[in-house]
Amino acid sequence: MKVLSKPSEYGLRALMFLVTKGEGKGYVNIREMAEELDISFHFLTKILQSLTQAGFLVSSRGPNGGISFARNPQQISLLDVLYVLEGQDFLSKCLLGLPGCGDFAPCPMHNSWAVMRVQLRNLFEHTNLSEVGQSVQLERLRLSP
Amino acid sequence: MKVLSKPSEYGLRALMFLVTKGEGKGYVNIREMAEELDISFHFLTKILQSLTQAGFLVSSRGPNGGISFARNPQQISLLDVLYVLEGQDFLSKCLLGLPGCGDFAPCPMHNSWAVMRVQLRNLFEHTNLSEVGQSVQLERLRLSP
DNA sequence: CAGTATTAAGAGTATTTTATCTTAAATTAA
DNA sequence: TTAATTTAAGATAAAATACTCTTAATACTG
Ligand code: SF4
Ligand code: SF4
């Protein structure tokens, strides 16, 4: 069961990295970041661009440029980020991959699954980047499972 | 968020089909099944072979051959089937796709996610093929989302 | 100004997943 | 025996996803 796509996974890892490594500093260099997280620089760049466009990050070109949070990471929920990286519908799919039959003839799992999706949504909504970033150790961010 | 792979999805659709179409009849022809479900015959065949090898189905070659449940579909849970089609670890992955850090330094979501995984496991465990098969209308099984 | 570093768009490659096709053997009904 | 049908293994193709590379513009620092 795959919850997140690789781009989402990398995006979150980068944001978590930024929480701990970006404290105090101004901008964090993307190239260094890519190296420390063991992610392709160009690939990471694209992901971060979408996060900048979405307003989570601000970027600066030129020497000592890089990215930085546009607002306090305590005020960015994982749900906000995942809506951008996964799309708005990432929590609204049928458990079995069938076309939506739930409204008229729900299978025995439909309602339970709907509840779980809400729970998951709440979990992502009430977890902010700051807290996950602080709780996951840096070394873990560069190891892929 | 993709819960099931295509092979799992197709396998379940085929089993659900077999619940309603297989009543009374002896063996159900795989070729017809593939046509009615709009799934490639060869692809479906491979999936069903693994379900036969796993002991859920019995098959018969020759004229009027096909597949049939080896045991009452009421006694086959979705969990049983998914363990075969998805692998044993399909409900044990990190929400964020990170390597297992939960035991030592769990992030704020780890425990909630663990609970949800158990809930989902229970849901799959306590839902049997017969009930889902009966509740989902046949036309739905041939439409892909 | 010179140099550095991001932004941007997109081409291109690689890998994985999904799907199709081929061939041949085994089994069964009639 | 003959035709129908699954089994089996594997080659191949297509599609989706993941990743890399190229180029050029832009903006900042010193
Ligand atoms: S009723 Fe069941 S099969 Fe249909 S959309 Fe809901 S969860 Fe999926
Ligand atoms: S602690 Fe959080 S990030 Fe780590 S394995 Fe558990 S859910 Fe994943």
Short mmCIF file of C-alpha atoms (C1' of nucleotides) and ligand atoms in Angstrom, two decimals:
data_model
loop_
_atom_site.label_atom_id
_atom_site.label_comp_id
_atom_site.label_asym_id
_atom_site.label_seq_id
_atom_site.Cartn_x
_atom_site.Cartn_y
_atom_site.Cartn_z
CA MET A 1 0.00 0.00 0.00
CA LYS A 2 1.64 3.09 -1.27
CA VAL A 3 0.39 6.24 0.38
CA LEU A 4 2.70 8.77 -1.22
CA SER A 5 4.39 9.09 -4.59
CA LYS A 6 8.13 9.56 -4.73
CA PRO A 7 7.89 13.27 -5.50
CA SER A 8 5.74 13.74 -2.40
CA GLU A 9 8.11 11.69 -0.34
CA TYR A 10 11.09 13.70 -1.53
CA GLY A 11 9.25 16.95 -1.07
CA LEU A 12 8.40 16.14 2.51
CA ARG A 13 11.90 14.95 3.23
CA ALA A 14 13.23 18.23 1.88
CA LEU A 15 10.82 20.27 3.98
CA MET A 16 11.66 18.29 7.08
CA PHE A 17 15.32 18.86 6.34
CA LEU A 18 14.66 22.55 5.99
CA VAL A 19 13.01 22.66 9.39
CA THR A 20 16.13 21.58 11.22
CA LYS A 21 18.85 22.82 8.88
CA GLY A 22 17.20 26.11 8.07
CA GLU A 23 16.96 27.45 11.57
CA GLY A 24 18.74 30.74 11.95
CA LYS A 25 20.27 30.59 8.49
CA GLY A 26 18.85 32.61 5.69
CA TYR A 27 18.48 30.55 2.57
CA VAL A 28 19.41 26.92 2.35
CA ASN A 29 21.32 25.87 -0.74
CA ILE A 30 19.40 23.36 -2.83
CA ARG A 31 22.49 21.66 -4.17
CA GLU A 32 23.76 20.87 -0.69
CA MET A 33 20.33 19.77 0.30
CA ALA A 34 20.14 17.37 -2.63
CA GLU A 35 23.46 15.91 -1.67
CA GLU A 36 22.60 15.49 1.97
CA LEU A 37 19.26 13.91 1.15
CA ASP A 38 20.73 11.82 -1.67
CA ILE A 39 18.20 13.04 -4.17
CA SER A 40 18.97 14.24 -7.69
CA PHE A 41 19.49 17.98 -7.68
CA HIS A 42 17.36 18.58 -10.75
CA PHE A 43 14.58 16.35 -9.60
CA LEU A 44 14.49 18.00 -6.20
CA THR A 45 14.58 21.41 -7.80
CA LYS A 46 11.39 20.74 -9.70
CA ILE A 47 9.60 19.54 -6.64
CA LEU A 48 10.74 22.56 -4.66
CA GLN A 49 9.69 24.87 -7.46
CA SER A 50 6.14 23.67 -7.15
CA LEU A 51 6.30 24.25 -3.42
CA THR A 52 7.62 27.76 -4.01
CA GLN A 53 4.86 28.47 -6.51
CA ALA A 54 2.36 27.17 -4.01
CA GLY A 55 3.58 29.73 -1.53
CA PHE A 56 5.21 27.51 1.10
CA LEU A 57 8.73 28.57 0.27
CA VAL A 58 10.52 31.65 -0.89
CA SER A 59 13.59 31.38 -3.03
CA SER A 60 16.51 33.57 -3.79
CA ARG A 61 18.82 33.40 -6.76
CA GLY A 62 22.42 34.35 -6.83
CA PRO A 63 25.17 33.67 -4.34
CA ASN A 64 23.97 32.48 -0.97
CA GLY A 65 20.66 31.86 -2.60
CA GLY A 66 18.43 28.94 -1.96
CA ILE A 67 15.11 28.35 -0.35
CA SER A 68 13.55 29.23 2.92
CA PHE A 69 10.11 28.93 4.45
CA ALA A 70 7.69 31.63 3.37
CA ARG A 71 5.80 31.17 6.60
CA ASN A 72 6.43 29.44 9.84
CA PRO A 73 6.53 25.68 9.27
CA GLN A 74 4.34 25.32 12.32
CA GLN A 75 1.63 26.87 10.21
CA ILE A 76 2.00 24.52 7.27
CA SER A 77 0.16 21.25 7.60
CA LEU A 78 1.14 18.11 5.78
CA LEU A 79 -2.28 18.21 4.17
CA ASP A 80 -1.50 21.58 2.61
CA VAL A 81 1.70 20.21 1.13
CA LEU A 82 0.19 16.94 -0.04
CA TYR A 83 -2.67 18.64 -1.77
CA VAL A 84 -0.06 20.34 -3.91
CA LEU A 85 2.22 17.36 -4.45
CA GLU A 86 -0.38 14.60 -4.78
CA GLY A 87 -3.33 16.51 -6.13
CA GLN A 88 -6.60 17.40 -4.51
CA ASP A 89 -8.09 13.95 -4.91
CA PHE A 90 -5.46 11.94 -3.15
CA LEU A 91 -7.74 11.03 -0.27
CA SER A 92 -10.92 10.40 -2.17
CA LYS A 93 -10.41 7.16 -3.96
CA CYS A 94 -12.23 3.87 -3.64
CA LEU A 95 -10.51 1.30 -1.50
CA LEU A 96 -10.81 -1.31 -4.22
CA GLY A 97 -10.09 0.97 -7.15
CA LEU A 98 -13.60 0.68 -8.55
CA PRO A 99 -15.58 3.56 -9.97
CA GLY A 100 -17.58 5.33 -7.30
CA CYS A 101 -20.46 3.08 -6.45
CA GLY A 102 -20.69 4.17 -2.86
CA ASP A 103 -23.56 6.59 -3.09
CA PHE A 104 -26.13 4.16 -4.40
CA ALA A 105 -24.94 0.70 -3.57
CA PRO A 106 -22.10 0.85 -1.09
CA CYS A 107 -20.14 -2.30 -0.48
CA PRO A 108 -19.69 -3.41 3.15
CA MET A 109 -16.41 -1.55 3.40
CA HIS A 110 -17.43 1.75 1.91
CA ASN A 111 -18.46 3.49 5.09
CA SER A 112 -15.57 2.27 7.17
CA TRP A 113 -13.21 3.37 4.47
CA ALA A 114 -14.85 6.77 4.31
CA VAL A 115 -14.29 7.13 8.04
CA MET A 116 -10.67 6.11 7.74
CA ARG A 117 -10.10 8.61 4.98
CA VAL A 118 -11.45 11.34 7.19
CA GLN A 119 -9.19 10.18 10.00
CA LEU A 120 -6.22 10.25 7.72
CA ARG A 121 -7.18 13.64 6.46
CA ASN A 122 -7.42 14.91 10.01
CA LEU A 123 -4.07 13.42 10.83
CA PHE A 124 -2.41 15.17 7.92
CA GLU A 125 -4.30 18.34 8.65
CA HIS A 126 -3.29 18.51 12.29
CA THR A 127 0.33 17.64 11.79
CA ASN A 128 2.59 20.47 10.82
CA LEU A 129 5.95 20.46 9.14
CA SER A 130 7.72 21.74 12.20
CA GLU A 131 6.76 18.87 14.44
CA VAL A 132 7.52 16.09 12.00
CA GLY A 133 10.74 17.77 11.02
CA GLN A 134 11.89 17.98 14.58
CA SER A 135 10.97 14.44 15.48
CA VAL A 136 12.59 12.64 12.58
CA GLN A 137 16.33 12.45 12.84
CA LEU A 138 18.36 13.85 9.99
CA GLU A 139 20.11 10.62 9.10
CA ARG A 140 16.77 9.00 8.45
CA LEU A 141 16.00 11.52 5.75
CA ARG A 142 18.75 10.31 3.49
CA LEU A 143 18.08 6.62 3.72
CA SER A 144 15.51 5.32 1.35
CA PRO A 145 13.49 2.37 2.59
CA MET B 1 -3.23 7.32 -2.53
CA LYS B 2 -3.16 3.99 -4.20
CA VAL B 3 -4.24 1.18 -1.95
CA LEU B 4 -4.15 -1.69 -4.41
CA SER B 5 -2.06 -2.52 -7.44
CA LYS B 6 -3.79 -3.28 -10.72
CA PRO B 7 -3.26 -7.03 -10.43
CA SER B 8 -4.95 -6.96 -7.02
CA GLU B 9 -7.75 -4.86 -8.34
CA TYR B 10 -8.31 -7.20 -11.27
CA GLY B 11 -8.03 -10.25 -9.07
CA LEU B 12 -10.68 -8.94 -6.72
CA ARG B 13 -12.93 -7.93 -9.55
CA ALA B 14 -12.64 -11.43 -10.98
CA LEU B 15 -13.43 -13.03 -7.65
CA MET B 16 -16.41 -10.77 -7.13
CA PHE B 17 -17.58 -11.67 -10.58
CA LEU B 18 -17.20 -15.33 -9.75
CA VAL B 19 -19.36 -14.93 -6.68
CA THR B 20 -22.40 -13.86 -8.65
CA LYS B 21 -21.78 -15.54 -11.99
CA GLY B 22 -20.48 -18.76 -10.57
CA GLU B 23 -23.52 -19.70 -8.53
CA GLY B 24 -24.90 -23.04 -9.54
CA LYS B 25 -22.61 -23.41 -12.53
CA GLY B 26 -19.64 -25.64 -12.37
CA TYR B 27 -16.59 -23.94 -13.80
CA VAL B 28 -16.59 -20.42 -15.15
CA ASN B 29 -14.75 -19.85 -18.39
CA ILE B 30 -11.85 -17.47 -18.00
CA ARG B 31 -12.06 -16.16 -21.53
CA GLU B 32 -15.66 -15.06 -21.08
CA MET B 33 -14.79 -13.61 -17.73
CA ALA B 34 -11.99 -11.56 -19.24
CA GLU B 35 -14.35 -10.23 -21.86
CA GLU B 36 -17.07 -9.34 -19.42
CA LEU B 37 -14.64 -7.63 -17.09
CA ASP B 38 -12.75 -6.00 -19.94
CA ILE B 39 -9.42 -7.31 -18.78
CA SER B 40 -6.80 -8.93 -21.00
CA PHE B 41 -7.30 -12.69 -21.00
CA HIS B 42 -3.63 -13.49 -20.55
CA PHE B 43 -3.16 -10.97 -17.83
CA LEU B 44 -6.17 -12.22 -15.95
CA THR B 45 -5.06 -15.80 -16.42
CA LYS B 46 -1.80 -15.13 -14.63
CA ILE B 47 -3.53 -13.48 -11.74
CA LEU B 48 -6.02 -16.30 -11.41
CA GLN B 49 -3.25 -18.85 -11.58
CA SER B 50 -1.70 -17.37 -8.48
CA LEU B 51 -5.06 -17.52 -6.75
CA THR B 52 -5.43 -21.14 -7.77
CA GLN B 53 -1.96 -21.95 -6.49
CA ALA B 54 -2.84 -20.20 -3.26
CA GLY B 55 -5.78 -22.54 -2.82
CA PHE B 56 -8.68 -20.15 -3.26
CA LEU B 57 -9.75 -21.54 -6.61
CA VAL B 58 -9.82 -24.88 -8.36
CA SER B 59 -9.40 -25.06 -12.10
CA SER B 60 -10.29 -27.50 -14.80
CA ARG B 61 -8.80 -27.78 -18.24
CA GLY B 62 -10.58 -28.95 -21.32
CA PRO B 63 -14.03 -28.23 -22.62
CA ASN B 64 -16.32 -26.59 -20.11
CA GLY B 65 -13.25 -25.95 -18.03
CA GLY B 66 -12.52 -22.83 -16.08
CA ILE B 67 -12.28 -21.84 -12.49
CA SER B 68 -14.43 -22.23 -9.45
CA PHE B 69 -14.08 -21.50 -5.77
CA ALA B 70 -12.14 -24.13 -3.86
CA ARG B 71 -14.02 -23.15 -0.73
CA ASN B 72 -17.03 -21.10 0.09
CA PRO B 73 -16.31 -17.46 -0.73
CA GLN B 74 -17.89 -16.59 2.59
CA GLN B 75 -14.85 -18.16 4.14
CA ILE B 76 -12.31 -16.22 2.13
CA SER B 77 -11.47 -12.80 3.50
CA LEU B 78 -10.14 -9.98 1.39
CA LEU B 79 -7.09 -10.02 3.62
CA ASP B 80 -6.34 -13.61 2.60
CA VAL B 81 -6.51 -12.66 -1.05
CA LEU B 82 -4.54 -9.45 -0.69
CA TYR B 83 -1.75 -11.14 1.19
CA VAL B 84 -1.28 -13.26 -1.92
CA LEU B 85 -1.70 -10.53 -4.51
CA GLU B 86 0.03 -7.66 -2.72
CA GLY B 87 2.52 -9.49 -0.58
CA GLN B 88 2.64 -9.96 3.16
CA ASP B 89 3.97 -6.49 3.87
CA PHE B 90 1.28 -4.46 2.16
CA LEU B 91 -0.06 -3.07 5.42
CA SER B 92 3.17 -2.45 7.20
CA LYS B 93 4.71 0.51 5.51
CA CYS B 94 5.56 3.94 6.84
CA LEU B 95 3.04 6.61 6.04
CA LEU B 96 5.74 8.90 4.71
CA GLY B 97 7.78 6.24 2.97
CA LEU B 98 10.72 6.61 5.32
CA PRO B 99 12.71 3.71 6.70
CA GLY B 100 11.27 2.41 9.94
CA CYS B 101 12.07 4.94 12.58
CA GLY B 102 9.00 4.32 14.65
CA ASP B 103 10.46 2.10 17.32
CA PHE B 104 13.01 4.56 18.62
CA ALA B 105 11.93 8.01 17.58
CA PRO B 106 8.39 7.95 16.32
CA CYS B 107 7.10 10.98 14.52
CA PRO B 108 3.81 12.50 15.72
CA MET B 109 1.86 10.45 13.20
CA HIS B 110 3.42 7.08 13.78
CA ASN B 111 1.03 5.80 16.39
CA SER B 112 -2.10 7.06 14.72
CA TRP B 113 -0.98 5.49 11.52
CA ALA B 114 -0.29 2.22 13.27
CA VAL B 115 -3.83 2.28 14.61
CA MET B 116 -5.25 2.99 11.18
CA ARG B 117 -3.31 0.15 9.68
CA VAL B 118 -4.78 -2.20 12.23
CA GLN B 119 -8.25 -0.87 11.47
CA LEU B 120 -7.71 -1.43 7.79
CA ARG B 121 -6.37 -4.88 8.44
CA ASN B 122 -9.44 -5.69 10.49
CA LEU B 123 -11.68 -4.35 7.78
CA PHE B 124 -10.07 -6.55 5.15
CA GLU B 125 -10.02 -9.48 7.54
CA HIS B 126 -13.69 -9.27 8.40
CA THR B 127 -14.94 -8.72 4.91
CA ASN B 128 -15.40 -11.81 2.81
CA LEU B 129 -15.58 -12.25 -0.92
CA SER B 130 -19.19 -13.28 -0.84
CA GLU B 131 -20.48 -10.09 0.73
CA VAL B 132 -18.52 -7.70 -1.44
CA GLY B 133 -19.36 -9.71 -4.51
CA GLN B 134 -23.03 -9.58 -3.77
CA SER B 135 -23.09 -5.90 -2.96
CA VAL B 136 -21.25 -4.58 -5.97
CA GLN B 137 -23.27 -4.63 -9.14
CA LEU B 138 -21.88 -6.48 -12.09
CA GLU B 139 -21.75 -3.50 -14.42
CA ARG B 140 -19.43 -1.76 -12.00
CA LEU B 141 -16.89 -4.50 -12.34
CA ARG B 142 -16.18 -3.77 -15.96
CA LEU B 143 -15.80 -0.03 -15.71
CA SER B 144 -12.41 1.19 -14.77
CA PRO B 145 -12.32 4.39 -12.74
"C1'" DC C 1 31.03 44.15 -13.88
"C1'" DA C 2 32.08 39.16 -12.84
"C1'" DG C 3 30.70 35.29 -10.82
"C1'" DT C 4 27.39 32.46 -8.54
"C1'" DA C 5 23.14 30.27 -8.01
"C1'" DT C 6 18.29 29.78 -8.75
"C1'" DT C 7 14.44 29.68 -12.22
"C1'" DA C 8 12.30 27.70 -16.05
"C1'" DA C 9 11.12 24.71 -19.71
"C1'" DG C 10 11.80 20.81 -21.80
"C1'" DA C 11 14.31 16.92 -23.93
"C1'" DG C 12 15.92 12.66 -22.98
"C1'" DT C 13 16.80 8.24 -20.32
"C1'" DA C 14 15.83 4.59 -17.03
"C1'" DT C 15 13.01 1.84 -14.27
"C1'" DT C 16 8.89 -0.19 -12.89
"C1'" DT C 17 4.38 -1.49 -13.68
"C1'" DT C 18 0.98 -3.00 -16.57
"C1'" DA C 19 -0.47 -5.46 -20.56
"C1'" DT C 20 -0.10 -8.36 -24.73
"C1'" DC C 21 1.48 -12.03 -27.38
"C1'" DT C 22 3.67 -16.59 -28.49
"C1'" DT C 23 4.34 -21.21 -28.01
"C1'" DA C 24 3.74 -25.65 -26.29
"C1'" DA C 25 2.14 -28.96 -23.02
"C1'" DA C 26 -1.49 -31.07 -20.27
"C1'" DT C 27 -6.20 -32.23 -19.39
"C1'" DT C 28 -10.87 -33.07 -20.31
"C1'" DA C 29 -15.58 -33.67 -22.70
"C1'" DA C 30 -17.86 -35.62 -26.15
"C1'" DT D 1 -9.65 -39.16 -31.33
"C1'" DT D 2 -10.60 -34.30 -31.75
"C1'" DA D 3 -11.56 -29.92 -30.18
"C1'" DA D 4 -11.71 -27.03 -26.31
"C1'" DT D 5 -9.53 -25.12 -22.55
"C1'" DT D 6 -6.31 -24.25 -18.83
"C1'" DT D 7 -1.33 -24.36 -17.54
"C1'" DA D 8 3.18 -22.69 -17.96
"C1'" DA D 9 7.07 -19.97 -19.13
"C1'" DG D 10 8.73 -16.29 -21.15
"C1'" DA D 11 9.37 -12.70 -24.84
"C1'" DT D 12 7.82 -8.39 -26.04
"C1'" DA D 13 5.40 -3.99 -25.92
"C1'" DA D 14 3.18 -0.06 -23.93
"C1'" DA D 15 2.39 3.10 -20.34
"C1'" DA D 16 3.35 5.26 -16.18
"C1'" DT D 17 6.57 6.84 -13.04
"C1'" DA D 18 10.93 8.28 -11.71
"C1'" DC D 19 15.08 10.41 -12.75
"C1'" DT D 20 18.89 13.00 -15.47
"C1'" DC D 21 20.66 16.35 -18.36
"C1'" DT D 22 20.80 20.65 -21.25
"C1'" DT D 23 20.21 25.26 -22.12
"C1'" DA D 24 19.32 29.86 -21.23
"C1'" DA D 25 17.39 33.48 -18.63
"C1'" DT D 26 17.25 35.97 -14.35
"C1'" DA D 27 18.74 37.94 -10.09
"C1'" DC D 28 21.77 38.57 -6.44
"C1'" DT D 29 26.56 39.42 -4.04
"C1'" DG D 30 30.58 41.60 -3.72
S1 SF4 E 1 -18.86 0.85 -2.24
FE1 SF4 E 1 -16.94 -0.29 -1.92
S2 SF4 E 1 -16.25 -0.75 -4.00
FE2 SF4 E 1 -17.79 0.88 -4.20
S3 SF4 E 1 -16.65 2.88 -4.12
FE3 SF4 E 1 -17.22 2.36 -2.00
S4 SF4 E 1 -15.44 1.24 -1.20
FE4 SF4 E 1 -15.27 1.20 -3.43
S1 SF4 E 2 7.82 7.56 12.93
FE1 SF4 E 2 6.67 8.60 11.28
S2 SF4 E 2 8.18 8.76 9.63
FE2 SF4 E 2 8.99 7.22 11.07
S3 SF4 E 2 8.25 5.19 10.37
FE3 SF4 E 2 6.68 5.98 11.80
S4 SF4 E 2 5.22 7.09 10.50
FE4 SF4 E 2 7.07 6.83 9.27
#
